[in-house]
mmCIF file of C-alpha atoms in Angstrom:
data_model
loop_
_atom_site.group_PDB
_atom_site.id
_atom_site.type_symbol
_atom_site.label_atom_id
_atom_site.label_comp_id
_atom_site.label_asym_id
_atom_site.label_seq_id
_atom_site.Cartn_x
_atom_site.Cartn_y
_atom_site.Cartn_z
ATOM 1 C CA UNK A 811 -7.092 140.252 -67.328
ATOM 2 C CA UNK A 812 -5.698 143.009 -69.800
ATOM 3 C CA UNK A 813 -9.066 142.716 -71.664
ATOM 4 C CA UNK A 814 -11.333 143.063 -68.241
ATOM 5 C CA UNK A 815 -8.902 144.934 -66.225
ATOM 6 C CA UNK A 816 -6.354 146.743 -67.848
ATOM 7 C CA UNK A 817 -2.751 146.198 -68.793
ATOM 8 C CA UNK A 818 -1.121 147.299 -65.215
ATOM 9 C CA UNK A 819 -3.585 145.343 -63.670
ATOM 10 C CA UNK A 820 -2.951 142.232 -66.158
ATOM 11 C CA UNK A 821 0.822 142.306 -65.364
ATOM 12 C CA UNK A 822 0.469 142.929 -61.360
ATOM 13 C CA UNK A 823 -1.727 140.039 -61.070
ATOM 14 C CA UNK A 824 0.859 138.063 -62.928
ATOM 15 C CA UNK A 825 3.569 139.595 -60.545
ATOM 16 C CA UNK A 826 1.070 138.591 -57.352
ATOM 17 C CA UNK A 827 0.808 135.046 -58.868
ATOM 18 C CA UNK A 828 4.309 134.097 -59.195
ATOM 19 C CA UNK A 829 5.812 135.240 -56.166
ATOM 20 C CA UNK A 830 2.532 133.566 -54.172
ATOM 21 C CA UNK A 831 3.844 130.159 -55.701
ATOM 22 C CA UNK A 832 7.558 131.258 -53.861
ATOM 23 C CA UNK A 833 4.797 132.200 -50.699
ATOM 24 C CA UNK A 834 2.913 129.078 -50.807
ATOM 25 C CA UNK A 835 6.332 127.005 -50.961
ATOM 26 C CA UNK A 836 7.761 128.467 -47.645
ATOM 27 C CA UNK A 837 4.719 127.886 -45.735
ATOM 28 C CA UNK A 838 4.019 124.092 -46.925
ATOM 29 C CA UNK A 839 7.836 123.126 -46.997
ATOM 30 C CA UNK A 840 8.956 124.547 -43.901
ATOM 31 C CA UNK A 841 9.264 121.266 -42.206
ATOM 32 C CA UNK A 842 11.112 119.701 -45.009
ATOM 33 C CA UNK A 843 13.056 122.807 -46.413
ATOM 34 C CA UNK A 844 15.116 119.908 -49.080
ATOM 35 C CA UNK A 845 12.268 119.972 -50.682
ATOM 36 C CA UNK A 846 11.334 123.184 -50.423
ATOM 37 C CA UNK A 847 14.295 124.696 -51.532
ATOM 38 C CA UNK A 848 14.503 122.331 -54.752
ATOM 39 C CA UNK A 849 10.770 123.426 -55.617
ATOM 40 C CA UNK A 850 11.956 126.943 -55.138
ATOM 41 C CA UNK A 851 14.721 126.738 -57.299
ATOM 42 C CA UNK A 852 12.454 125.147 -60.516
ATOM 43 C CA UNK A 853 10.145 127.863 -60.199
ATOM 44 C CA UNK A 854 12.546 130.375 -59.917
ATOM 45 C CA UNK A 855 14.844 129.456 -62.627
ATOM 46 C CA UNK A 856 12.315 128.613 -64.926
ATOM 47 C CA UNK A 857 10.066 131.753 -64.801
ATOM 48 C CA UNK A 858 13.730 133.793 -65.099
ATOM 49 C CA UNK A 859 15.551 135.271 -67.902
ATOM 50 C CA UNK A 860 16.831 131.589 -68.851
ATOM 51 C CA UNK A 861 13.929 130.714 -69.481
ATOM 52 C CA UNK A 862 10.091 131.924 -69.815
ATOM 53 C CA UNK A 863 11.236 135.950 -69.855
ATOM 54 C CA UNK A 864 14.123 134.950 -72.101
ATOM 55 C CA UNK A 865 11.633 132.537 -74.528
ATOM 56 C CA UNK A 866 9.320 135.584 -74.618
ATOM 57 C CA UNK A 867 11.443 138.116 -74.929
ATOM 58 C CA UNK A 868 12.909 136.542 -78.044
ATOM 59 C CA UNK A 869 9.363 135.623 -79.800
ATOM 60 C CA UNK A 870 8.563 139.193 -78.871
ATOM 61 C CA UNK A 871 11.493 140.010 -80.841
ATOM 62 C CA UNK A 872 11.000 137.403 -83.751
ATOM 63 C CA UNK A 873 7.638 138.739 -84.627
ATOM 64 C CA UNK A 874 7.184 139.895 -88.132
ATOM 65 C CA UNK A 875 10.884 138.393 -88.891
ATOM 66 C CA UNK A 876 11.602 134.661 -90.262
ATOM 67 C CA UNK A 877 13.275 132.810 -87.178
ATOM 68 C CA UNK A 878 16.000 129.494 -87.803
ATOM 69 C CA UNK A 879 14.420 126.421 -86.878
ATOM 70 C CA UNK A 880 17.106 127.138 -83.813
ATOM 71 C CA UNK A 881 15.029 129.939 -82.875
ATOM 72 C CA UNK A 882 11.860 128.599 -82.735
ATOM 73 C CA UNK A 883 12.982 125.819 -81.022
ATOM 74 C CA UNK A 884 14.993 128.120 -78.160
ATOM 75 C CA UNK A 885 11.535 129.920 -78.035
ATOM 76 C CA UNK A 886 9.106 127.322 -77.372
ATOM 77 C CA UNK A 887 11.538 125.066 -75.153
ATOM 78 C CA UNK A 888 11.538 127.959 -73.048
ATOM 79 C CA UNK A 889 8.027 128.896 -73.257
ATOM 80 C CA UNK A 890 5.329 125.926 -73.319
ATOM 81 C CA UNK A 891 7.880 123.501 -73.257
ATOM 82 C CA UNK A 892 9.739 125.232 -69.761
ATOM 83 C CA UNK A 893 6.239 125.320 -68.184
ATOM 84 C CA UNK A 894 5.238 121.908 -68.343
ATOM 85 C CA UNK A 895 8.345 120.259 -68.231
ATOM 86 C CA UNK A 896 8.650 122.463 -64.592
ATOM 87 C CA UNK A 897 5.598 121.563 -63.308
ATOM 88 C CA UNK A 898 6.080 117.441 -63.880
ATOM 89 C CA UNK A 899 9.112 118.492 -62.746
ATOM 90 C CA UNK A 900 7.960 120.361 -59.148
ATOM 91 C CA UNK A 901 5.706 116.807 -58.594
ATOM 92 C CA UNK A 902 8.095 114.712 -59.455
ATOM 93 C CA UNK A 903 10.422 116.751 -56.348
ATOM 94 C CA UNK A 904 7.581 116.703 -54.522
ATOM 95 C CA UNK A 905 6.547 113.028 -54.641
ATOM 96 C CA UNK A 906 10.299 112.574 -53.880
ATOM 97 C CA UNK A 907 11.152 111.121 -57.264
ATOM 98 C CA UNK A 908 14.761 109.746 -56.965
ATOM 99 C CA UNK A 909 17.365 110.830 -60.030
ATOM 100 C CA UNK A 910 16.712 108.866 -62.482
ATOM 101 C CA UNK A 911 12.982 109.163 -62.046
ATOM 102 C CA UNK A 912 13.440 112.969 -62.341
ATOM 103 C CA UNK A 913 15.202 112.774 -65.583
ATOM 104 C CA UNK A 914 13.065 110.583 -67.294
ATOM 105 C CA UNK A 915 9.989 113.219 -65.726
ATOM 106 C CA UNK A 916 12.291 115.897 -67.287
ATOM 107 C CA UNK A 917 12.582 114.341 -70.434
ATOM 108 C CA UNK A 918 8.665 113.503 -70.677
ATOM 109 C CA UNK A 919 7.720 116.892 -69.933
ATOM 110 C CA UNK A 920 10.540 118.835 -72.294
ATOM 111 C CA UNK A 921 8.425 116.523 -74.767
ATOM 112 C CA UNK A 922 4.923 116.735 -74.635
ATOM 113 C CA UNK A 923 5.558 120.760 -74.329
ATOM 114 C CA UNK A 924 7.725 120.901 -77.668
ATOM 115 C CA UNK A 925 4.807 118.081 -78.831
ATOM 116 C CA UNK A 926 1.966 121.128 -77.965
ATOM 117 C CA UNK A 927 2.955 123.703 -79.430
ATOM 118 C CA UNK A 928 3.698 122.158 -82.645
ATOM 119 C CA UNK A 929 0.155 120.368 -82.422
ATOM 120 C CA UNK A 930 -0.940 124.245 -81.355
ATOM 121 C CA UNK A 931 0.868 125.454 -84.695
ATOM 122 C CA UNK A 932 -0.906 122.761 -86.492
ATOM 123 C CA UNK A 933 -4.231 123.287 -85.295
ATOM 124 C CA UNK A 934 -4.298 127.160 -85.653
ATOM 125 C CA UNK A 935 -3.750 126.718 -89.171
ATOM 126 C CA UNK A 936 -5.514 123.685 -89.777
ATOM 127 C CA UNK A 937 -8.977 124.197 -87.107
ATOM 128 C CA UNK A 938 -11.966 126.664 -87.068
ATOM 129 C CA UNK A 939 -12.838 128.992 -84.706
ATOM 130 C CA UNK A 940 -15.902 126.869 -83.601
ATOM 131 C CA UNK A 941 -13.557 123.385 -83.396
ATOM 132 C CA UNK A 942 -10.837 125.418 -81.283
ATOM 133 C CA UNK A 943 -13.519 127.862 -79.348
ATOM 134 C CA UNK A 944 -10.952 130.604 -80.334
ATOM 135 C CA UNK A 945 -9.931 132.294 -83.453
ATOM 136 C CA UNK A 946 -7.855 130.488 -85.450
ATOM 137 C CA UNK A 947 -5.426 131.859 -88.456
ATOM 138 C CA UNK A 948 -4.177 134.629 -86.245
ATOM 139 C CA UNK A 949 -0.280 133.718 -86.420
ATOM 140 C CA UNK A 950 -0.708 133.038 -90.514
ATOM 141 C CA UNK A 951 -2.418 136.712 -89.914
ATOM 142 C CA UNK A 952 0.540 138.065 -87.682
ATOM 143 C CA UNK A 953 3.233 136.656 -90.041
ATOM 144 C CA UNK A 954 4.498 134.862 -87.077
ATOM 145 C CA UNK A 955 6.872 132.142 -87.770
ATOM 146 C CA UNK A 956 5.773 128.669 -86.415
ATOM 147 C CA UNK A 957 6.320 125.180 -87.279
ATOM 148 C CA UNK A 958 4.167 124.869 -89.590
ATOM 149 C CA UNK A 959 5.442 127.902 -91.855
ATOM 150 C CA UNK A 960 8.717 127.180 -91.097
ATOM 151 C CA UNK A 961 8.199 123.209 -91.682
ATOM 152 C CA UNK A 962 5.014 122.797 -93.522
ATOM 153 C CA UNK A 963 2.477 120.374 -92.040
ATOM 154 C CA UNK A 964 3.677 117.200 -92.414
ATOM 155 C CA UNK A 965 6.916 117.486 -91.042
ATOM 156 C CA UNK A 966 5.084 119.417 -88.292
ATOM 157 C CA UNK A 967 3.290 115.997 -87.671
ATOM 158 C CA UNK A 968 6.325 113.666 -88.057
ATOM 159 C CA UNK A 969 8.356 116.299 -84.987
ATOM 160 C CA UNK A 970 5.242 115.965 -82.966
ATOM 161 C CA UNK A 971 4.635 112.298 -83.149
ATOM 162 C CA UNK A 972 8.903 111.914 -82.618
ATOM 163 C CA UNK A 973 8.228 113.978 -79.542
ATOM 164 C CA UNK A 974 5.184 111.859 -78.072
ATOM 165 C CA UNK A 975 7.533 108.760 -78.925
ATOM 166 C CA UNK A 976 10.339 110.636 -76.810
ATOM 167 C CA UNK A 977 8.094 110.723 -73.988
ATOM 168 C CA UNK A 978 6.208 107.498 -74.118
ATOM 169 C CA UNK A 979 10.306 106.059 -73.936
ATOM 170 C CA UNK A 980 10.706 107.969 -71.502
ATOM 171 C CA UNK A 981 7.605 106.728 -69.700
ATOM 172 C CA UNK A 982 9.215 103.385 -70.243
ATOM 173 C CA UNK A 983 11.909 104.443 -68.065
ATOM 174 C CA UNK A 984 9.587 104.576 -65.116
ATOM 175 C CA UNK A 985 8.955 101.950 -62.375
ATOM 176 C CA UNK A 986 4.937 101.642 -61.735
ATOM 177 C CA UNK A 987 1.515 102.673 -63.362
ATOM 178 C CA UNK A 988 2.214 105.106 -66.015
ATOM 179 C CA UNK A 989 -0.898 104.612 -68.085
ATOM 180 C CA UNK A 990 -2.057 108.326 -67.374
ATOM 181 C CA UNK A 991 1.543 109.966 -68.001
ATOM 182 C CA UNK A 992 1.276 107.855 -71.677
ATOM 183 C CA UNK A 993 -2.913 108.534 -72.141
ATOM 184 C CA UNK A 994 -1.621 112.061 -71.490
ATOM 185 C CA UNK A 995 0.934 112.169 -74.477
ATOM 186 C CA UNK A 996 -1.199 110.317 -76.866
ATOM 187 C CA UNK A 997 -4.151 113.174 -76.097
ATOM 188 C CA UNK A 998 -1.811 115.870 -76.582
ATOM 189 C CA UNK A 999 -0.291 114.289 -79.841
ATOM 190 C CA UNK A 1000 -4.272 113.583 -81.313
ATOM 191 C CA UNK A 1001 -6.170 116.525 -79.849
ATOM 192 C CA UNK A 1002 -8.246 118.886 -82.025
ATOM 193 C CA UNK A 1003 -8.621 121.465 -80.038
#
């Protein structure tokens, strides 16, 4: 959008977009406002200062600068990891997972985000631009700490396939067919682009 539109525009349309999620959530969940309000609370507390704006703010800050493994890890649990372990999260309320259920969704989703953004770190400085269908090399470029700078690529590997194991245990903490949650954390863990 900041490349089409312009900046303003960029961050007003990211404005619009989350509180239409907070919009969308009132109208669908009036008649069952438990839910509702649980969905509401996700969303809110994971696109807050906890969390996404906090994650950001701090890789905004860490640019340039060598970050703790600490660091990096408070950044991208907030970041990649907050979003998707939120949204498995928001179906799990939604498909009226019971407690233990949600945990084990929880702890599946806190993996496979940690598990794709070190794969991410891996593959920007491991792909080509053609492979990823965008330009590699740009955080070696940025001096941008990542996993791989801060780990070196085969310990980058061994945290990302511990992470897909977290969440394929956790998967084994689930009643029913969980072939696509597992399929799902396998593709992340093995994907080249």
């Amino acid at each position: 959008s900041h490349k089409q539109f312009d900046e303003s525009t960029a961050i007003l349309a990211g404005d619009a977009l989350l509180t239409y999620a907070f919009q969308l959530i009132g109208r669908h969940y009036a008649d069952t406002p438990n839910i509702g309000m649980e969905l509401l609370s996700i969303i809110g507390e994971t696109a807050g200062s906890e969390h996404l704006i906090g994650g950001q703010v701090e890789d905004i800050l860490g640019e340039s600068k060598k970050l703790t493994p600490e660091e990096l890890d408070y950044i991208h649990l907030n970041k990649t990891s907050a979003m998707i372990e939120a949204s498995i999260g928001l179906g799990a309320i939604a498909g009226q997972a019971d407690e233990s259920q949600f945990e084990a969704l929880q702890q599946y989703g806190r993996a496979i985000g940690l598990a794709f953004q070190i794969i991410d770190d891996i593959l920007d400085a491991t792909s080509d631009t053609q492979t990823m269908g965008k330009t590699v090399g740009s955080d070696a470029q940025l001096n941008k700490t990542t996993y791989v700078s801060l780990h070196g690529l085969e310990r980058s590997r061994d945290f990302a396939n511990s992470l897909t194991q977290s969440a394929l245990d956790a998967c084994s903490e689930l009643e029913g067919d969980t072939e696509f949650l597992e399929g799902l954390a396998n593709y992340l863990n093995t994907r080249i682009n």
